[in-house]
Amino acid sequence: MNVAIKSITEQRDFVVSSSSLKQVRSFSREVFEKVNIDQDLKDELVLAIAEAAQNIVKHAYQGEDTEDKMEIKISLEKGHLEIGFFDKGRPVEEKNVRHRKIDDIKPGGLGTFFIQQIMDAVVFKEGEKPWINHLVLTKNLNS
Amino acid sequence: MSYKVTEEGNISTVHLDGEIDMDVTEKAKEIIMPLIEAKKEVHLNLKEVQYMDSSGISVLIESHQKATELGTKVILKEISKSVLKVIMMAKLEQILNLD
């Protein structure tokens, strides 16, 4: 796939709240508008980003009201897409992050499954101060 | 998200419009669940839903399961391309009633 823009880095802060998810999607769409990839892939990437942001609201902050902000950084370099999520919520342990079995039909637990379906890799890191959590999603857009 | 409900006999059709994410799922459930509890057959028209995430999918699953439990059904109508893609990603096309 020809990714027209070779290099891009954009980041934005959002209040940790479900009401910010629309803005998260708008930001992601704005960024991917600058990249020559097909619309289906853009839609999938926007979904993955929104699901990861939703996980911060639901799990790192457990839906609590807060004035804290999360930061989302989208970087593209030679077709390698990296999306970073930074938050100051409860520390997330990778071993506790798993999607439900897909054939166990019940509400919930699908967000992480979608992220894993869409992205090549999902890596949890300890955030550098002031952040607590740093999630990195990557995907090779050249393949 | 906005919505419109029409009634015809025992069928209630809920036309949903906009983006369905975690921020609006409670509102969506408040619209749909009472209809199911009244044992209506509920048709969810998803033609104008441009975006649905895992929270929206959870509403569809919960509605389907509640309807089955109460001996009625929820049928998804005129599903937009973007919503169908998410339903298929969740491997629910054989579970939910798609029309």
PDB file of N, CA, C and O in Angstrom, chain A residues 18-19 21-22 25 29 40-41 44 46-47 50-51 54 57-58 100 102 105-108 110-111 113-114 117-118, chain B residues 1 19-23 50-55 57-59 61-62 65 81-82 85-87 89-92 95:
ATOM      1  N   SER A  18     -16.210   9.740  29.029  1.00  0.00           N
ATOM      2  CA  SER A  18     -16.863   9.145  27.856  1.00  0.00           C
ATOM      3  C   SER A  18     -17.308  10.232  26.872  1.00  0.00           C
ATOM      4  O   SER A  18     -17.406   9.994  25.672  1.00  0.00           O
ATOM      5  N   SER A  19     -17.544  11.442  27.409  1.00  0.00           N
ATOM      6  CA  SER A  19     -17.985  12.522  26.512  1.00  0.00           C
ATOM      7  C   SER A  19     -16.845  13.016  25.612  1.00  0.00           C
ATOM      8  O   SER A  19     -17.087  13.791  24.688  1.00  0.00           O
ATOM      9  N   LEU A  21     -14.987  10.915  23.845  1.00  0.00           N
ATOM     10  CA  LEU A  21     -14.707   9.907  22.808  1.00  0.00           C
ATOM     11  C   LEU A  21     -15.005  10.421  21.400  1.00  0.00           C
ATOM     12  O   LEU A  21     -14.320  10.076  20.447  1.00  0.00           O
ATOM     13  N   LYS A  22     -16.029  11.275  21.309  1.00  0.00           N
ATOM     14  CA  LYS A  22     -16.357  11.857  19.995  1.00  0.00           C
ATOM     15  C   LYS A  22     -15.194  12.723  19.494  1.00  0.00           C
ATOM     16  O   LYS A  22     -14.836  12.684  18.321  1.00  0.00           O
ATOM     17  N   ARG A  25     -12.359  10.578  18.273  1.00  0.00           N
ATOM     18  CA  ARG A  25     -12.594  10.086  16.911  1.00  0.00           C
ATOM     19  C   ARG A  25     -12.353  11.195  15.882  1.00  0.00           C
ATOM     20  O   ARG A  25     -11.751  10.963  14.838  1.00  0.00           O
ATOM     21  N   ARG A  29      -9.689  10.986  12.905  1.00  0.00           N
ATOM     22  CA  ARG A  29     -10.112  11.116  11.494  1.00  0.00           C
ATOM     23  C   ARG A  29      -9.330  12.228  10.795  1.00  0.00           C
ATOM     24  O   ARG A  29      -8.913  12.081   9.654  1.00  0.00           O
ATOM     25  N   ASP A  40     -11.746   2.047   4.581  1.00  0.00           N
ATOM     26  CA  ASP A  40     -12.040   0.964   5.531  1.00  0.00           C
ATOM     27  C   ASP A  40     -10.959   0.870   6.604  1.00  0.00           C
ATOM     28  O   ASP A  40     -11.250   0.673   7.782  1.00  0.00           O
ATOM     29  N   LEU A  41      -9.704   0.995   6.165  1.00  0.00           N
ATOM     30  CA  LEU A  41      -8.599   0.923   7.129  1.00  0.00           C
ATOM     31  C   LEU A  41      -8.635   2.131   8.069  1.00  0.00           C
ATOM     32  O   LEU A  41      -8.426   2.006   9.276  1.00  0.00           O
ATOM     33  N   GLU A  44     -11.189   1.478  10.652  1.00  0.00           N
ATOM     34  CA  GLU A  44     -10.723   0.492  11.640  1.00  0.00           C
ATOM     35  C   GLU A  44      -9.756   1.129  12.640  1.00  0.00           C
ATOM     36  O   GLU A  44      -9.820   0.866  13.839  1.00  0.00           O
ATOM     37  N   VAL A  46      -9.573   4.283  13.481  1.00  0.00           N
ATOM     38  CA  VAL A  46     -10.333   5.187  14.367  1.00  0.00           C
ATOM     39  C   VAL A  46     -11.024   4.365  15.460  1.00  0.00           C
ATOM     40  O   VAL A  46     -11.026   4.742  16.638  1.00  0.00           O
ATOM     41  N   LEU A  47     -11.578   3.212  15.080  1.00  0.00           N
ATOM     42  CA  LEU A  47     -12.240   2.347  16.073  1.00  0.00           C
ATOM     43  C   LEU A  47     -11.235   1.866  17.122  1.00  0.00           C
ATOM     44  O   LEU A  47     -11.518   1.908  18.325  1.00  0.00           O
ATOM     45  N   ALA A  50     -10.397   4.732  19.455  1.00  0.00           N
ATOM     46  CA  ALA A  50     -11.529   5.056  20.344  1.00  0.00           C
ATOM     47  C   ALA A  50     -11.722   3.965  21.398  1.00  0.00           C
ATOM     48  O   ALA A  50     -12.057   4.266  22.553  1.00  0.00           O
ATOM     49  N   GLU A  51     -11.493   2.704  21.028  1.00  0.00           N
ATOM     50  CA  GLU A  51     -11.640   1.618  21.998  1.00  0.00           C
ATOM     51  C   GLU A  51     -10.553   1.716  23.084  1.00  0.00           C
ATOM     52  O   GLU A  51     -10.825   1.474  24.264  1.00  0.00           O
ATOM     53  N   GLN A  54     -11.481   4.481  25.321  1.00  0.00           N
ATOM     54  CA  GLN A  54     -12.606   4.037  26.152  1.00  0.00           C
ATOM     55  C   GLN A  54     -12.101   3.155  27.313  1.00  0.00           C
ATOM     56  O   GLN A  54     -12.587   3.251  28.438  1.00  0.00           O
ATOM     57  N   VAL A  57     -10.958   5.280  30.133  1.00  0.00           N
ATOM     58  CA  VAL A  57     -12.101   5.802  30.912  1.00  0.00           C
ATOM     59  C   VAL A  57     -12.685   4.702  31.797  1.00  0.00           C
ATOM     60  O   VAL A  57     -12.929   4.902  32.995  1.00  0.00           O
ATOM     61  N   LYS A  58     -12.874   3.519  31.214  1.00  0.00           N
ATOM     62  CA  LYS A  58     -13.575   2.436  31.923  1.00  0.00           C
ATOM     63  C   LYS A  58     -12.711   1.713  32.950  1.00  0.00           C
ATOM     64  O   LYS A  58     -13.196   1.331  34.006  1.00  0.00           O
ATOM     65  N   ARG A 100     -12.780 -11.138  26.303  1.00  0.00           N
ATOM     66  CA  ARG A 100     -13.504 -12.368  26.614  1.00  0.00           C
ATOM     67  C   ARG A 100     -13.391 -13.332  25.443  1.00  0.00           C
ATOM     68  O   ARG A 100     -13.059 -12.929  24.323  1.00  0.00           O
ATOM     69  N   ILE A 102     -14.409 -15.111  22.376  1.00  0.00           N
ATOM     70  CA  ILE A 102     -15.305 -14.526  21.388  1.00  0.00           C
ATOM     71  C   ILE A 102     -16.590 -15.351  21.206  1.00  0.00           C
ATOM     72  O   ILE A 102     -17.620 -14.822  20.819  1.00  0.00           O
ATOM     73  N   ILE A 105     -20.916 -15.453  24.230  1.00  0.00           N
ATOM     74  CA  ILE A 105     -21.689 -14.273  23.830  1.00  0.00           C
ATOM     75  C   ILE A 105     -22.283 -13.572  25.043  1.00  0.00           C
ATOM     76  O   ILE A 105     -23.197 -14.072  25.689  1.00  0.00           O
ATOM     77  N   LYS A 106     -21.710 -12.440  25.369  1.00  0.00           N
ATOM     78  CA  LYS A 106     -22.263 -11.611  26.448  1.00  0.00           C
ATOM     79  C   LYS A 106     -21.807 -10.172  26.225  1.00  0.00           C
ATOM     80  O   LYS A 106     -20.796  -9.943  25.544  1.00  0.00           O
ATOM     81  N   PRO A 107     -22.545  -9.219  26.795  1.00  0.00           N
ATOM     82  CA  PRO A 107     -22.146  -7.823  26.601  1.00  0.00           C
ATOM     83  C   PRO A 107     -20.792  -7.570  27.264  1.00  0.00           C
ATOM     84  O   PRO A 107     -20.497  -8.131  28.315  1.00  0.00           O
ATOM     85  N   GLY A 108     -19.971  -6.737  26.649  1.00  0.00           N
ATOM     86  CA  GLY A 108     -18.702  -6.343  27.254  1.00  0.00           C
ATOM     87  C   GLY A 108     -17.535  -7.205  26.807  1.00  0.00           C
ATOM     88  O   GLY A 108     -17.703  -8.308  26.303  1.00  0.00           O
ATOM     89  N   LEU A 110     -15.364  -6.663  24.415  1.00  0.00           N
ATOM     90  CA  LEU A 110     -15.051  -6.726  22.984  1.00  0.00           C
ATOM     91  C   LEU A 110     -14.037  -5.675  22.530  1.00  0.00           C
ATOM     92  O   LEU A 110     -13.386  -5.852  21.509  1.00  0.00           O
ATOM     93  N   GLY A 111     -13.912  -4.592  23.296  1.00  0.00           N
ATOM     94  CA  GLY A 111     -13.034  -3.491  22.883  1.00  0.00           C
ATOM     95  C   GLY A 111     -11.607  -3.946  22.668  1.00  0.00           C
ATOM     96  O   GLY A 111     -10.986  -3.636  21.639  1.00  0.00           O
ATOM     97  N   PHE A 113     -10.613  -6.957  22.121  1.00  0.00           N
ATOM     98  CA  PHE A 113     -10.612  -7.886  20.978  1.00  0.00           C
ATOM     99  C   PHE A 113     -10.513  -7.106  19.660  1.00  0.00           C
ATOM    100  O   PHE A 113      -9.722  -7.446  18.784  1.00  0.00           O
ATOM    101  N   PHE A 114     -11.308  -6.035  19.549  1.00  0.00           N
ATOM    102  CA  PHE A 114     -11.262  -5.219  18.328  1.00  0.00           C
ATOM    103  C   PHE A 114      -9.856  -4.636  18.122  1.00  0.00           C
ATOM    104  O   PHE A 114      -9.324  -4.648  17.012  1.00  0.00           O
ATOM    105  N   GLN A 117      -7.580  -7.238  16.887  1.00  0.00           N
ATOM    106  CA  GLN A 117      -7.898  -7.627  15.513  1.00  0.00           C
ATOM    107  C   GLN A 117      -7.325  -6.625  14.505  1.00  0.00           C
ATOM    108  O   GLN A 117      -6.888  -7.003  13.432  1.00  0.00           O
ATOM    109  N   ILE A 118      -7.389  -5.342  14.881  1.00  0.00           N
ATOM    110  CA  ILE A 118      -7.036  -4.276  13.940  1.00  0.00           C
ATOM    111  C   ILE A 118      -5.526  -4.003  13.897  1.00  0.00           C
ATOM    112  O   ILE A 118      -4.960  -3.807  12.826  1.00  0.00           O
TER     113      ILE A 118
ATOM    114  N   MET B   1     -26.399  10.991  19.266  1.00  0.00           N
ATOM    115  CA  MET B   1     -27.372  10.019  18.777  1.00  0.00           C
ATOM    116  C   MET B   1     -28.777  10.583  18.933  1.00  0.00           C
ATOM    117  O   MET B   1     -29.111  11.137  19.966  1.00  0.00           O
ATOM    118  N   GLU B  19     -23.882   8.438  16.016  1.00  0.00           N
ATOM    119  CA  GLU B  19     -22.777   7.581  16.441  1.00  0.00           C
ATOM    120  C   GLU B  19     -23.120   6.955  17.797  1.00  0.00           C
ATOM    121  O   GLU B  19     -23.562   7.663  18.708  1.00  0.00           O
ATOM    122  N   ILE B  20     -22.931   5.663  17.902  1.00  0.00           N
ATOM    123  CA  ILE B  20     -23.292   4.981  19.150  1.00  0.00           C
ATOM    124  C   ILE B  20     -22.017   4.511  19.838  1.00  0.00           C
ATOM    125  O   ILE B  20     -21.339   3.586  19.373  1.00  0.00           O
ATOM    126  N   ASP B  21     -21.694   5.196  20.916  1.00  0.00           N
ATOM    127  CA  ASP B  21     -20.503   4.847  21.686  1.00  0.00           C
ATOM    128  C   ASP B  21     -20.866   4.785  23.163  1.00  0.00           C
ATOM    129  O   ASP B  21     -22.041   4.897  23.538  1.00  0.00           O
ATOM    130  N   MET B  22     -19.853   4.611  24.000  1.00  0.00           N
ATOM    131  CA  MET B  22     -20.061   4.461  25.438  1.00  0.00           C
ATOM    132  C   MET B  22     -20.883   5.611  26.047  1.00  0.00           C
ATOM    133  O   MET B  22     -21.616   5.427  27.010  1.00  0.00           O
ATOM    134  N   ASP B  23     -20.749   6.787  25.439  1.00  0.00           N
ATOM    135  CA  ASP B  23     -21.412   7.970  25.994  1.00  0.00           C
ATOM    136  C   ASP B  23     -22.928   7.931  25.834  1.00  0.00           C
ATOM    137  O   ASP B  23     -23.637   8.637  26.541  1.00  0.00           O
ATOM    138  N   GLN B  50     -23.728   5.862  11.737  1.00  0.00           N
ATOM    139  CA  GLN B  50     -22.464   5.936  10.983  1.00  0.00           C
ATOM    140  C   GLN B  50     -21.301   5.292  11.730  1.00  0.00           C
ATOM    141  O   GLN B  50     -20.252   5.021  11.146  1.00  0.00           O
ATOM    142  N   TYR B  51     -21.484   5.097  13.032  1.00  0.00           N
ATOM    143  CA  TYR B  51     -20.368   4.547  13.822  1.00  0.00           C
ATOM    144  C   TYR B  51     -20.933   3.804  15.020  1.00  0.00           C
ATOM    145  O   TYR B  51     -21.872   4.279  15.670  1.00  0.00           O
ATOM    146  N   MET B  52     -20.381   2.635  15.287  1.00  0.00           N
ATOM    147  CA  MET B  52     -20.757   1.910  16.500  1.00  0.00           C
ATOM    148  C   MET B  52     -19.505   1.246  17.047  1.00  0.00           C
ATOM    149  O   MET B  52     -18.728   0.657  16.288  1.00  0.00           O
ATOM    150  N   ASP B  53     -19.293   1.353  18.350  1.00  0.00           N
ATOM    151  CA  ASP B  53     -18.120   0.722  18.946  1.00  0.00           C
ATOM    152  C   ASP B  53     -18.556  -0.484  19.782  1.00  0.00           C
ATOM    153  O   ASP B  53     -19.711  -0.922  19.725  1.00  0.00           O
ATOM    154  N   SER B  54     -17.649  -1.019  20.577  1.00  0.00           N
ATOM    155  CA  SER B  54     -17.950  -2.229  21.360  1.00  0.00           C
ATOM    156  C   SER B  54     -19.084  -1.990  22.363  1.00  0.00           C
ATOM    157  O   SER B  54     -19.831  -2.919  22.680  1.00  0.00           O
ATOM    158  N   SER B  55     -19.229  -0.751  22.834  1.00  0.00           N
ATOM    159  CA  SER B  55     -20.324  -0.457  23.767  1.00  0.00           C
ATOM    160  C   SER B  55     -21.676  -0.583  23.065  1.00  0.00           C
ATOM    161  O   SER B  55     -22.649  -1.095  23.635  1.00  0.00           O
ATOM    162  N   ILE B  57     -22.226  -2.462  20.436  1.00  0.00           N
ATOM    163  CA  ILE B  57     -22.418  -3.897  20.197  1.00  0.00           C
ATOM    164  C   ILE B  57     -22.958  -4.569  21.457  1.00  0.00           C
ATOM    165  O   ILE B  57     -23.820  -5.451  21.392  1.00  0.00           O
ATOM    166  N   SER B  58     -22.475  -4.133  22.616  1.00  0.00           N
ATOM    167  CA  SER B  58     -22.979  -4.695  23.875  1.00  0.00           C
ATOM    168  C   SER B  58     -24.475  -4.442  24.047  1.00  0.00           C
ATOM    169  O   SER B  58     -25.201  -5.301  24.558  1.00  0.00           O
ATOM    170  N   VAL B  59     -24.933  -3.268  23.605  1.00  0.00           N
ATOM    171  CA  VAL B  59     -26.372  -2.971  23.673  1.00  0.00           C
ATOM    172  C   VAL B  59     -27.150  -3.938  22.780  1.00  0.00           C
ATOM    173  O   VAL B  59     -28.210  -4.441  23.159  1.00  0.00           O
ATOM    174  N   ILE B  61     -26.246  -6.985  21.923  1.00  0.00           N
ATOM    175  CA  ILE B  61     -26.223  -8.328  22.547  1.00  0.00           C
ATOM    176  C   ILE B  61     -27.217  -8.376  23.710  1.00  0.00           C
ATOM    177  O   ILE B  61     -28.013  -9.311  23.843  1.00  0.00           O
ATOM    178  N   GLU B  62     -27.144  -7.345  24.557  1.00  0.00           N
ATOM    179  CA  GLU B  62     -28.017  -7.309  25.740  1.00  0.00           C
ATOM    180  C   GLU B  62     -29.499  -7.309  25.317  1.00  0.00           C
ATOM    181  O   GLU B  62     -30.326  -8.010  25.895  1.00  0.00           O
ATOM    182  N   GLN B  65     -30.455 -10.768  23.982  1.00  0.00           N
ATOM    183  CA  GLN B  65     -30.573 -11.766  25.050  1.00  0.00           C
ATOM    184  C   GLN B  65     -31.825 -11.532  25.896  1.00  0.00           C
ATOM    185  O   GLN B  65     -32.510 -12.482  26.281  1.00  0.00           O
ATOM    186  N   LYS B  81     -23.197  -0.025   6.463  1.00  0.00           N
ATOM    187  CA  LYS B  81     -21.977  -0.777   6.155  1.00  0.00           C
ATOM    188  C   LYS B  81     -21.010  -0.765   7.342  1.00  0.00           C
ATOM    189  O   LYS B  81     -20.427  -1.784   7.697  1.00  0.00           O
ATOM    190  N   SER B  82     -20.864   0.404   7.961  1.00  0.00           N
ATOM    191  CA  SER B  82     -19.886   0.493   9.052  1.00  0.00           C
ATOM    192  C   SER B  82     -20.326  -0.329  10.263  1.00  0.00           C
ATOM    193  O   SER B  82     -19.502  -0.955  10.930  1.00  0.00           O
ATOM    194  N   LYS B  85     -19.859  -4.075   9.546  1.00  0.00           N
ATOM    195  CA  LYS B  85     -18.450  -4.463   9.643  1.00  0.00           C
ATOM    196  C   LYS B  85     -18.072  -4.781  11.112  1.00  0.00           C
ATOM    197  O   LYS B  85     -17.366  -5.753  11.381  1.00  0.00           O
ATOM    198  N   VAL B  86     -18.569  -3.964  12.031  1.00  0.00           N
ATOM    199  CA  VAL B  86     -18.249  -4.172  13.451  1.00  0.00           C
ATOM    200  C   VAL B  86     -18.962  -5.426  13.977  1.00  0.00           C
ATOM    201  O   VAL B  86     -18.393  -6.198  14.752  1.00  0.00           O
ATOM    202  N   ILE B  87     -20.201  -5.643  13.532  1.00  0.00           N
ATOM    203  CA  ILE B  87     -20.929  -6.859  13.927  1.00  0.00           C
ATOM    204  C   ILE B  87     -20.162  -8.100  13.459  1.00  0.00           C
ATOM    205  O   ILE B  87     -20.005  -9.075  14.206  1.00  0.00           O
ATOM    206  N   MET B  89     -16.926  -8.218  12.746  1.00  0.00           N
ATOM    207  CA  MET B  89     -15.658  -8.299  13.473  1.00  0.00           C
ATOM    208  C   MET B  89     -15.873  -8.998  14.823  1.00  0.00           C
ATOM    209  O   MET B  89     -15.023  -9.741  15.296  1.00  0.00           O
ATOM    210  N   ALA B  90     -17.049  -8.770  15.403  1.00  0.00           N
ATOM    211  CA  ALA B  90     -17.389  -9.405  16.691  1.00  0.00           C
ATOM    212  C   ALA B  90     -17.935 -10.825  16.496  1.00  0.00           C
ATOM    213  O   ALA B  90     -18.274 -11.496  17.471  1.00  0.00           O
ATOM    214  N   LYS B  91     -18.008 -11.241  15.235  1.00  0.00           N
ATOM    215  CA  LYS B  91     -18.497 -12.584  14.871  1.00  0.00           C
ATOM    216  C   LYS B  91     -19.924 -12.847  15.403  1.00  0.00           C
ATOM    217  O   LYS B  91     -20.224 -13.906  15.943  1.00  0.00           O
ATOM    218  N   LEU B  92     -20.761 -11.827  15.245  1.00  0.00           N
ATOM    219  CA  LEU B  92     -22.126 -11.911  15.769  1.00  0.00           C
ATOM    220  C   LEU B  92     -23.187 -12.041  14.666  1.00  0.00           C
ATOM    221  O   LEU B  92     -24.376 -12.065  14.960  1.00  0.00           O
ATOM    222  N   ILE B  95     -25.470 -14.791  15.279  1.00  0.00           N
ATOM    223  CA  ILE B  95     -26.108 -14.790  16.607  1.00  0.00           C
ATOM    224  C   ILE B  95     -27.284 -13.814  16.646  1.00  0.00           C
ATOM    225  O   ILE B  95     -28.386 -14.151  17.074  1.00  0.00           O
TER     226      ILE B  95
END
